[in-house]
PDB file of C-alpha atoms in Angstrom:
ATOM      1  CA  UNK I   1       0.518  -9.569   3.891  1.00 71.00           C
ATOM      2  CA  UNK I   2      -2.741 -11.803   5.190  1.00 88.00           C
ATOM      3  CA  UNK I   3      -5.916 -10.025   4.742  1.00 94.00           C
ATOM      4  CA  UNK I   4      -7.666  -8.995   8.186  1.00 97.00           C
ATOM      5  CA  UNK I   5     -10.144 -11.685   9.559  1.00 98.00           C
ATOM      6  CA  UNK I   6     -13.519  -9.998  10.052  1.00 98.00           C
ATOM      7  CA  UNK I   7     -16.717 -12.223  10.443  1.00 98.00           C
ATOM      8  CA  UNK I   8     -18.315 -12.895   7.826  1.00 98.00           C
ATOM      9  CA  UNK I   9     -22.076 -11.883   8.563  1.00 97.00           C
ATOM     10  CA  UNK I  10     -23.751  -9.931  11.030  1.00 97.00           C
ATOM     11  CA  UNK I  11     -27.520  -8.548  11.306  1.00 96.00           C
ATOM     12  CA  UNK I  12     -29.318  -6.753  14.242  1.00 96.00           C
ATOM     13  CA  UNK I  13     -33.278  -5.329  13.655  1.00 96.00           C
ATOM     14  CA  UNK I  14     -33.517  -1.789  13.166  1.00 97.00           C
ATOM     15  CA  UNK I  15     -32.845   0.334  16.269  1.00 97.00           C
ATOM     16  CA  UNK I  16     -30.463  -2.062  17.719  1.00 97.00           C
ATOM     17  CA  UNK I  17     -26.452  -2.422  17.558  1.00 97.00           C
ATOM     18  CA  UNK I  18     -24.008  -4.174  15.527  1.00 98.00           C
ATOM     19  CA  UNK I  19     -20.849  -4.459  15.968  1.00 98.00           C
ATOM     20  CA  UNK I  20     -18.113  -5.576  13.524  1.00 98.00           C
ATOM     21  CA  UNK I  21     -14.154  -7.134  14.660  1.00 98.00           C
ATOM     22  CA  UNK I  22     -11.441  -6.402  12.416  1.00 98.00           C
ATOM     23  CA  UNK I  23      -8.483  -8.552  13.410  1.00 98.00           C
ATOM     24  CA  UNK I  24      -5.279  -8.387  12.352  1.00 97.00           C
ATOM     25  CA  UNK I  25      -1.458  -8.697  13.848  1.00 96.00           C
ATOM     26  CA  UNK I  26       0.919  -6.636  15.627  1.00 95.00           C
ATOM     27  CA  UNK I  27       2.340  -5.479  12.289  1.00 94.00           C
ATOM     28  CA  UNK I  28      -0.561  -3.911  11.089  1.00 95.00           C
ATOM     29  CA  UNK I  29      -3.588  -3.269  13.437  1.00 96.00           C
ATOM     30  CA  UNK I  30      -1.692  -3.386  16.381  1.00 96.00           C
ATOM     31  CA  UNK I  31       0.790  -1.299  15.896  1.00 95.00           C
ATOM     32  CA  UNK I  32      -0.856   1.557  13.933  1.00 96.00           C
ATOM     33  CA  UNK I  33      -3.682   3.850  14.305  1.00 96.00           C
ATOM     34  CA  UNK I  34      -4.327   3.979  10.849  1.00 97.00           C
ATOM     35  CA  UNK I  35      -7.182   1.834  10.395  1.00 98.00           C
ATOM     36  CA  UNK I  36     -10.520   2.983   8.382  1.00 98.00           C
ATOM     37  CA  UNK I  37     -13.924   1.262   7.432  1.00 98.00           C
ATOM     38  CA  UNK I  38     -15.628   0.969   4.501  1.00 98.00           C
ATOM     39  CA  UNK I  39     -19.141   0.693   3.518  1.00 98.00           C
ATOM     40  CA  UNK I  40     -20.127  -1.082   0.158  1.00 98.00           C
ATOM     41  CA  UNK I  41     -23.754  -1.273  -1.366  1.00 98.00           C
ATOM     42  CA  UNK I  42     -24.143  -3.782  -4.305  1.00 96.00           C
ATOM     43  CA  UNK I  43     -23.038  -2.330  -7.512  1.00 95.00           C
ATOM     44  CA  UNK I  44     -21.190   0.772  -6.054  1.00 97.00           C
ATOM     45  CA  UNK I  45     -17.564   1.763  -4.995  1.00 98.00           C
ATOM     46  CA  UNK I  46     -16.967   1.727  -1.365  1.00 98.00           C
ATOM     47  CA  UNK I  47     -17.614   4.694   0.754  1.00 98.00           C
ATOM     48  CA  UNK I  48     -15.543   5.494   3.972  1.00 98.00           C
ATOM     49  CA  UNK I  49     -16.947   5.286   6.803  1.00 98.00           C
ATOM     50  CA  UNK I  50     -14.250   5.828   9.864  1.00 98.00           C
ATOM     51  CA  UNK I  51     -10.822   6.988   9.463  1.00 97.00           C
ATOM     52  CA  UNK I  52      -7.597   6.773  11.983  1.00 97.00           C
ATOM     53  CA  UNK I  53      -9.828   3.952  13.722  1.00 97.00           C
ATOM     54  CA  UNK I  54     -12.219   6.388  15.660  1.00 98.00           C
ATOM     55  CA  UNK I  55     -12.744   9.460  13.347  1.00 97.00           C
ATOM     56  CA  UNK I  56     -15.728  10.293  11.219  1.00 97.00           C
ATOM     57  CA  UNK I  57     -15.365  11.862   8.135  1.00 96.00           C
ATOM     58  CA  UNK I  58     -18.202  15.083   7.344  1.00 95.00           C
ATOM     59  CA  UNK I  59     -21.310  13.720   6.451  1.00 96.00           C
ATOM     60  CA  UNK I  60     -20.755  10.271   7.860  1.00 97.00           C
ATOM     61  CA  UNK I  61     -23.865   9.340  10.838  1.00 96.00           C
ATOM     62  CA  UNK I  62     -22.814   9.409  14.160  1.00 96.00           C
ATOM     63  CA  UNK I  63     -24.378   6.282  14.810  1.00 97.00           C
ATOM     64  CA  UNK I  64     -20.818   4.512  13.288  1.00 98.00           C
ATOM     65  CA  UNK I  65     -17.852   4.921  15.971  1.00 98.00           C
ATOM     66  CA  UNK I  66     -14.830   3.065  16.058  1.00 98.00           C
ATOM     67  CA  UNK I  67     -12.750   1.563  18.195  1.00 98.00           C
ATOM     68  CA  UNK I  68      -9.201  -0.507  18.578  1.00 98.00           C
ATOM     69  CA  UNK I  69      -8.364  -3.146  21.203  1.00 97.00           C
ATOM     70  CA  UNK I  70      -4.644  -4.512  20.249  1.00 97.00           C
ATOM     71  CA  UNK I  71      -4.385  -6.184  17.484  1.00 97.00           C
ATOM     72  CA  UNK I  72      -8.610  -6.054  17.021  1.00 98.00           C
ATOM     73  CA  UNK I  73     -10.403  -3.152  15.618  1.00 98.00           C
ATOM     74  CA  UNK I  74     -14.210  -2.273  15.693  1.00 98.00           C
ATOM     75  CA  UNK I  75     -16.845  -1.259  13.715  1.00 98.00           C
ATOM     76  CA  UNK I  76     -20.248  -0.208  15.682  1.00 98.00           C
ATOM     77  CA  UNK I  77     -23.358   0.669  13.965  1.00 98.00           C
ATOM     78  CA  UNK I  78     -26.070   1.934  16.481  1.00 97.00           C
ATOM     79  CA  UNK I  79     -29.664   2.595  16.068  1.00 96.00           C
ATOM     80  CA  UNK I  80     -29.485   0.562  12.818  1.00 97.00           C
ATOM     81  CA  UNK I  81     -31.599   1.495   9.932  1.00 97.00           C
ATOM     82  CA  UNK I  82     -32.164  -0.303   6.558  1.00 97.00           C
ATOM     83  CA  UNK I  83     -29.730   1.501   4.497  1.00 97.00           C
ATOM     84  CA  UNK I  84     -27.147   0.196   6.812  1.00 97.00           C
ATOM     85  CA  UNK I  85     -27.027  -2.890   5.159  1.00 97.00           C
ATOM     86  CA  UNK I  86     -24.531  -4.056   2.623  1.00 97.00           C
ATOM     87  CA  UNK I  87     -20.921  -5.190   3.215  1.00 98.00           C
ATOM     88  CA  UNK I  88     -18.343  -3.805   5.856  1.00 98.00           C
ATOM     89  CA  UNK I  89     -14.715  -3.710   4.846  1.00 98.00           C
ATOM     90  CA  UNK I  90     -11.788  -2.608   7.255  1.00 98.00           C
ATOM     91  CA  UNK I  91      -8.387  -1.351   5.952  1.00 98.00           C
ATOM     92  CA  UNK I  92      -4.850  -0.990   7.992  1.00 97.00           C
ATOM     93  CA  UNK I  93      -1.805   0.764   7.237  1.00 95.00           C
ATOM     94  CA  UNK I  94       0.851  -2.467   7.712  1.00 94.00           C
ATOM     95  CA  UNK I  95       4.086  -0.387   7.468  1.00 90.00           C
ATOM     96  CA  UNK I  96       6.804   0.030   4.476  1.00 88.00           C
ATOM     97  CA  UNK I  97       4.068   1.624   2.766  1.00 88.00           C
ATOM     98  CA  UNK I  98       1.894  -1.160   2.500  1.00 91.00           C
ATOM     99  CA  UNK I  99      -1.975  -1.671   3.305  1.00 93.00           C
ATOM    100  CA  UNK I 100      -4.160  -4.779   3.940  1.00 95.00           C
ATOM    101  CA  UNK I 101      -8.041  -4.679   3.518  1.00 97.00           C
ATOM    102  CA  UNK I 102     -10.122  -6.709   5.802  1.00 98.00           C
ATOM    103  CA  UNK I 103     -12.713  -9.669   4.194  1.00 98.00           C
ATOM    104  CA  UNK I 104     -15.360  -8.434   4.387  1.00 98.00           C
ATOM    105  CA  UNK I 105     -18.548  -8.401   6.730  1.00 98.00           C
ATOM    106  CA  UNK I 106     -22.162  -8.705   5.075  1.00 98.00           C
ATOM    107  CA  UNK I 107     -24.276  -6.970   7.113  1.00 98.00           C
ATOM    108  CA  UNK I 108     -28.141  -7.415   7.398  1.00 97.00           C
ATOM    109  CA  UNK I 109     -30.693  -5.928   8.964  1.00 96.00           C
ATOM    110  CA  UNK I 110     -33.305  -7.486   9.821  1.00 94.00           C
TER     111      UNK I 110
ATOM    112  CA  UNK O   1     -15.887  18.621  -5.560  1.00 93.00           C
ATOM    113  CA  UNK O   2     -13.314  15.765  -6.155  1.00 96.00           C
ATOM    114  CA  UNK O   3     -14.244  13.370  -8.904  1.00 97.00           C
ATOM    115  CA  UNK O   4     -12.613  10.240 -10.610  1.00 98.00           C
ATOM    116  CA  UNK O   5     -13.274   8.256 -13.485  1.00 98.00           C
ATOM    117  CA  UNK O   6     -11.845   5.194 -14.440  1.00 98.00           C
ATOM    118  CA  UNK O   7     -11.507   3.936 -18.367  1.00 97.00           C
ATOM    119  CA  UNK O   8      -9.642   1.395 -20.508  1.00 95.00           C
ATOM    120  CA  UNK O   9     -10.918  -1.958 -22.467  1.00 96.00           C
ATOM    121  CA  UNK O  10     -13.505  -4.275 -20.256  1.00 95.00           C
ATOM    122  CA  UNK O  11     -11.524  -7.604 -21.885  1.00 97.00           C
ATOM    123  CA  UNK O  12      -8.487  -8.625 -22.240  1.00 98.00           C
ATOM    124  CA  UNK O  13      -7.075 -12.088 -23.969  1.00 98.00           C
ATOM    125  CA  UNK O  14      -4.636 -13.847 -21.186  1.00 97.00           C
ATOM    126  CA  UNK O  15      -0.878 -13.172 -21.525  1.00 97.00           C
ATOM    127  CA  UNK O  16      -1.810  -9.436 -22.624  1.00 98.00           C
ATOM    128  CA  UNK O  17      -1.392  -6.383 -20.916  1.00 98.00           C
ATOM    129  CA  UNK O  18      -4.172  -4.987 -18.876  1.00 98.00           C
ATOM    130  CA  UNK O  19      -4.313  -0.792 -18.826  1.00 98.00           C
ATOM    131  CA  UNK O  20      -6.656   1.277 -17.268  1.00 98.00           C
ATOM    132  CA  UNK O  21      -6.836   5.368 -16.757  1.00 98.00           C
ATOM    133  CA  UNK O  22      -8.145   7.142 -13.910  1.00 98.00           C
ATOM    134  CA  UNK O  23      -8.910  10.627 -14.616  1.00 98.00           C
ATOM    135  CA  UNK O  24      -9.335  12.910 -11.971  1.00 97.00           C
ATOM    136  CA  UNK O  25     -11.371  16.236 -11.483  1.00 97.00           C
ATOM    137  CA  UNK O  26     -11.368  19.241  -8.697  1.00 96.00           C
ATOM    138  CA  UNK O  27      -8.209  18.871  -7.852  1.00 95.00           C
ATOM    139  CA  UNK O  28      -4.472  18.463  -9.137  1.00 94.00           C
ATOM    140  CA  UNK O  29      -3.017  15.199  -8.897  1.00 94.00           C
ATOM    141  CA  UNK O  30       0.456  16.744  -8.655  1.00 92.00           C
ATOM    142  CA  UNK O  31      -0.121  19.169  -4.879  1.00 87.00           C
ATOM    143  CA  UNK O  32      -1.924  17.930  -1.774  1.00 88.00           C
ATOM    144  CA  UNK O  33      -0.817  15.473   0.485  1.00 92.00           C
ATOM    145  CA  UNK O  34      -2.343  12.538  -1.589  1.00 94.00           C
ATOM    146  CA  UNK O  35      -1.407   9.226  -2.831  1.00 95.00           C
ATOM    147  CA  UNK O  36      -3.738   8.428  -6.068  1.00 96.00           C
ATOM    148  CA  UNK O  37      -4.483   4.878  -5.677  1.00 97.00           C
ATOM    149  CA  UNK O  38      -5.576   1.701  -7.373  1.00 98.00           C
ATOM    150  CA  UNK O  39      -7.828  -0.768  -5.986  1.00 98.00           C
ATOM    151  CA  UNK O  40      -9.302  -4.003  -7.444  1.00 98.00           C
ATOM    152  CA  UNK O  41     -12.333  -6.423  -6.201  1.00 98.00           C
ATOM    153  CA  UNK O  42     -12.200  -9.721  -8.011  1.00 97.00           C
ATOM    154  CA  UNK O  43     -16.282 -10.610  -8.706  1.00 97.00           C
ATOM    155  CA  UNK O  44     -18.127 -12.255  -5.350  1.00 95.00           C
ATOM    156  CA  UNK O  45     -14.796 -11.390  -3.568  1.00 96.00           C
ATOM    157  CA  UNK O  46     -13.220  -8.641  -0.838  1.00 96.00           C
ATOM    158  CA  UNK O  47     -10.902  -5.719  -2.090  1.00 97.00           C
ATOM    159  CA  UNK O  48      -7.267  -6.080  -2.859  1.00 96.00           C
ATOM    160  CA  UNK O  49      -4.704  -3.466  -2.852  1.00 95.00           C
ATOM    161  CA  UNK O  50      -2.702  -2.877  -5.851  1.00 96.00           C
ATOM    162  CA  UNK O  51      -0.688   0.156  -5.366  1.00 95.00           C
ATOM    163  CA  UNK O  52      -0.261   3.618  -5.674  1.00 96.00           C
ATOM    164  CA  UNK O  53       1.634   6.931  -6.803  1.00 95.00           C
ATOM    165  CA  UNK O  54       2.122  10.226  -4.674  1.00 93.00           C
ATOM    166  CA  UNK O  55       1.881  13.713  -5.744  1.00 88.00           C
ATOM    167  CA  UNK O  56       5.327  14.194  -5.767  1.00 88.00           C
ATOM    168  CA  UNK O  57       5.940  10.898  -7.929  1.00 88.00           C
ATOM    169  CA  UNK O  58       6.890   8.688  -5.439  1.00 92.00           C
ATOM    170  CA  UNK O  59       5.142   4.625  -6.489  1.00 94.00           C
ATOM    171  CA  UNK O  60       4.763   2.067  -4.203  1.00 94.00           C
ATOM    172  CA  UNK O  61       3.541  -1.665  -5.463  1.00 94.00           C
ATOM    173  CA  UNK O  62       1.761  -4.550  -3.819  1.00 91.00           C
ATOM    174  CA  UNK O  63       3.859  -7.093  -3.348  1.00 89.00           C
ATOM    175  CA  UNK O  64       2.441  -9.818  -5.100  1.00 91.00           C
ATOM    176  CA  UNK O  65       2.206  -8.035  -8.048  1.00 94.00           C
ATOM    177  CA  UNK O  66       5.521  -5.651  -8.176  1.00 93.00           C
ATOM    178  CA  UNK O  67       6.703  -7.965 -10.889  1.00 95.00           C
ATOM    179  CA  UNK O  68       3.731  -7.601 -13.515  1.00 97.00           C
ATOM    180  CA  UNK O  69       2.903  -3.925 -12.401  1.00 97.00           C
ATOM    181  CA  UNK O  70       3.329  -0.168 -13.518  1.00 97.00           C
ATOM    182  CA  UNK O  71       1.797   2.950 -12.261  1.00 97.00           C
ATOM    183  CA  UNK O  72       2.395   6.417 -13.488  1.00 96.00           C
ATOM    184  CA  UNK O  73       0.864   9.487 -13.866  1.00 95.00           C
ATOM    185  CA  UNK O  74       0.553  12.508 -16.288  1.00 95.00           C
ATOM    186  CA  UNK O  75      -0.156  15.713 -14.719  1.00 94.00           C
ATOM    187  CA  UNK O  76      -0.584  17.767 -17.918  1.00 95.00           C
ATOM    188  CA  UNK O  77      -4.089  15.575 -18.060  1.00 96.00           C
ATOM    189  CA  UNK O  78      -4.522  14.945 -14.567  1.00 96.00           C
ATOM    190  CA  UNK O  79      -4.590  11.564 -14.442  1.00 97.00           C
ATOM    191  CA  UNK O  80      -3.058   8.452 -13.371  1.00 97.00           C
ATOM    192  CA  UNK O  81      -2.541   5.230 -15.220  1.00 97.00           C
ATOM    193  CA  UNK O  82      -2.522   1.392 -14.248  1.00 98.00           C
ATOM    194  CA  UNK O  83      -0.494  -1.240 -16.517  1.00 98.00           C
ATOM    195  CA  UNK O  84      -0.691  -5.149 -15.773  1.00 98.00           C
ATOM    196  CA  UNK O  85       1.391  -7.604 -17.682  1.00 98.00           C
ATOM    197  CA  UNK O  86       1.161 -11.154 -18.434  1.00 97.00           C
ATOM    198  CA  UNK O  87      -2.593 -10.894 -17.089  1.00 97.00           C
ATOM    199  CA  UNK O  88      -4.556 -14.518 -16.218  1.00 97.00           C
ATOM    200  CA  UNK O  89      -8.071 -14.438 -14.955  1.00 97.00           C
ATOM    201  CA  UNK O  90      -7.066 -14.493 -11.532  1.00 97.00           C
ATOM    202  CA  UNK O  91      -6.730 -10.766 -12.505  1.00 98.00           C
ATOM    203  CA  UNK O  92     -10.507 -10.287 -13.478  1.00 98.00           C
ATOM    204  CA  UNK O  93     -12.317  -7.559 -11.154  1.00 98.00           C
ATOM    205  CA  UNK O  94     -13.715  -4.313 -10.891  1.00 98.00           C
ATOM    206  CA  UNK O  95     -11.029  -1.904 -10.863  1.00 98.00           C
ATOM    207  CA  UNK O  96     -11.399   1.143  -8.592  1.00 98.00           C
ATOM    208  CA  UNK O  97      -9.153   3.975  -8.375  1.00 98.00           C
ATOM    209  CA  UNK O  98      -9.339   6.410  -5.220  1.00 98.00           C
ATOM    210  CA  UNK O  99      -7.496   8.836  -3.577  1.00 97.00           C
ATOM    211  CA  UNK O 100      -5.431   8.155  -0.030  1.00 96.00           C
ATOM    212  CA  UNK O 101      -5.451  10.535   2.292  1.00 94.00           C
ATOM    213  CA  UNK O 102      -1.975  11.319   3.614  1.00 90.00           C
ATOM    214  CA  UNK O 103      -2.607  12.459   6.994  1.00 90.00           C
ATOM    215  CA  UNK O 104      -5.175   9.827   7.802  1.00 87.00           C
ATOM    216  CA  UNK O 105      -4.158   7.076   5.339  1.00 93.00           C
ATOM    217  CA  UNK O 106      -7.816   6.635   4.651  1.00 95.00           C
ATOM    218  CA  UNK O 107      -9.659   6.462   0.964  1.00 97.00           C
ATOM    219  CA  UNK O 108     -11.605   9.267   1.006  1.00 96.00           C
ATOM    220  CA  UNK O 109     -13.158   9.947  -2.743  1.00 97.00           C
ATOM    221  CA  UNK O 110     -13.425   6.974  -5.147  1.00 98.00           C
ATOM    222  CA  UNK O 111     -14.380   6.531  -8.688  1.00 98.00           C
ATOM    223  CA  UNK O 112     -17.130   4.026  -9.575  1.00 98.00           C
ATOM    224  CA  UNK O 113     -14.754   1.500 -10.677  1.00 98.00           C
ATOM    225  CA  UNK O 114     -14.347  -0.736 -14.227  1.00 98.00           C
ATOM    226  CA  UNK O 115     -14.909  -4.173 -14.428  1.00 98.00           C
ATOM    227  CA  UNK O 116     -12.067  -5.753 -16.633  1.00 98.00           C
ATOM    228  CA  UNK O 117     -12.299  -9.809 -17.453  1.00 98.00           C
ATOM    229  CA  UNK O 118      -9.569 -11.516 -18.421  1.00 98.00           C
ATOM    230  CA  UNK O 119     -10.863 -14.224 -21.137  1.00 97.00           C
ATOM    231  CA  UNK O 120      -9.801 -15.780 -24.433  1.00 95.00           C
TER     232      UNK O 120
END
């Protein structure tokens, strides 16, 4: 399995919107709704962020939404403040029990 | 509240076998609709699956590393193991182990991961 394609960087100034692509195939992405977002700070284990592509686990802002477009999900951070910055990972179910993380976003606020 | 913990040695000489423990607290590795997972992030670099083990026993591999991999678990200590053979320092990274959330397929609780180097 190919790791999703997500861009490497993005950065937006605080208050404005960033949005994040997560693209994979019809295997994986495409044909599942099982795709979840992670949030990673330097030093720290990952945190999730959105689960079955739009849900928000408790606790979680509600200034992060998902989204899925085919084979192309989405990350969206709005009204961004300064401890939304680190790196962005994406994660899809791919079938036969087997997962594929995204590579990564970095992203910076300004 | 849910809580994992991951141990073993933080080097290991190339050829050897690589083995790491996740322990696990607040809740029973053996009910729930869980898959206890293992997770790895080589240094600089995105996260890699590596596999993981239901409650009901079931294991399910990467992959790319079915052939050098074991995971088990023993519920008398609540807590699930990770064994990697023949081990080169492509296998060098923090090793994370979380739990998978059967109904969303989503890693909801993590612990704060081991960094393991693979080095003469």
């Amino acid at each position: 399995q190919s790791a999703l394609t997500q861009p490497p960087s993005a950065s937006g100034s605080p208050g404005q919107s960033v949005t994040i692509s997560c693209t994979g195939t019809s295997s994986d992405v495409g044909d599942y709704s099982y795709v979840s977002w992670y949030q990673q700070h330097p030093g720290k284990a990952p945190k999730l962020m959105i689960y079955e592509v739009t849900e928000r686990p408790s606790g979680v802002p509600d200034r992060f939404s998902g989204s899925k477009s085919g084979n192309t999900a989405s990350l969206t951070v709005s009204g961004l403040q300064a401890e939304d910055e680190g790196e962005y990972y994406c994660s899809s179910y791919a079938g036969s029990n087997y997962f594929v993380f995204g590579t990564g976003t970095k992203v910076t606020v300004l | 509240q849910v809580q994992l913990q991951e141990s073993g040695p933080g080097l290991v000489k190339p050829s050897e076998t690589l083995s790491l423990t996740c322990s696990v607290s607040g809740v029973s590795i053996s009910s729930g609709d869980y898959y206890w997972s293992w997770i790895r992030q080589p240094p600089g670099k995105g996260l890699e699956w590596i596999g993981y083990i239901y409650s009901s026993g079931s294991i399910y591999y990467d992959p790319s590393l079915t052939s050098r991999l074991t995971i088990s678990s023993d519920t008398s200590k609540n807590q699930v193991s990770l064994r990697l053979t023949s081990v080169t320092a492509a296998d060098t990274a923090v090793y994370y182990c979380a739990r998978l959330l059967g109904s969303g397929l989503a890693l909801d609780y993590w612990g704060q991961g081991t960094l393991v180097t693979v080095s003469s």
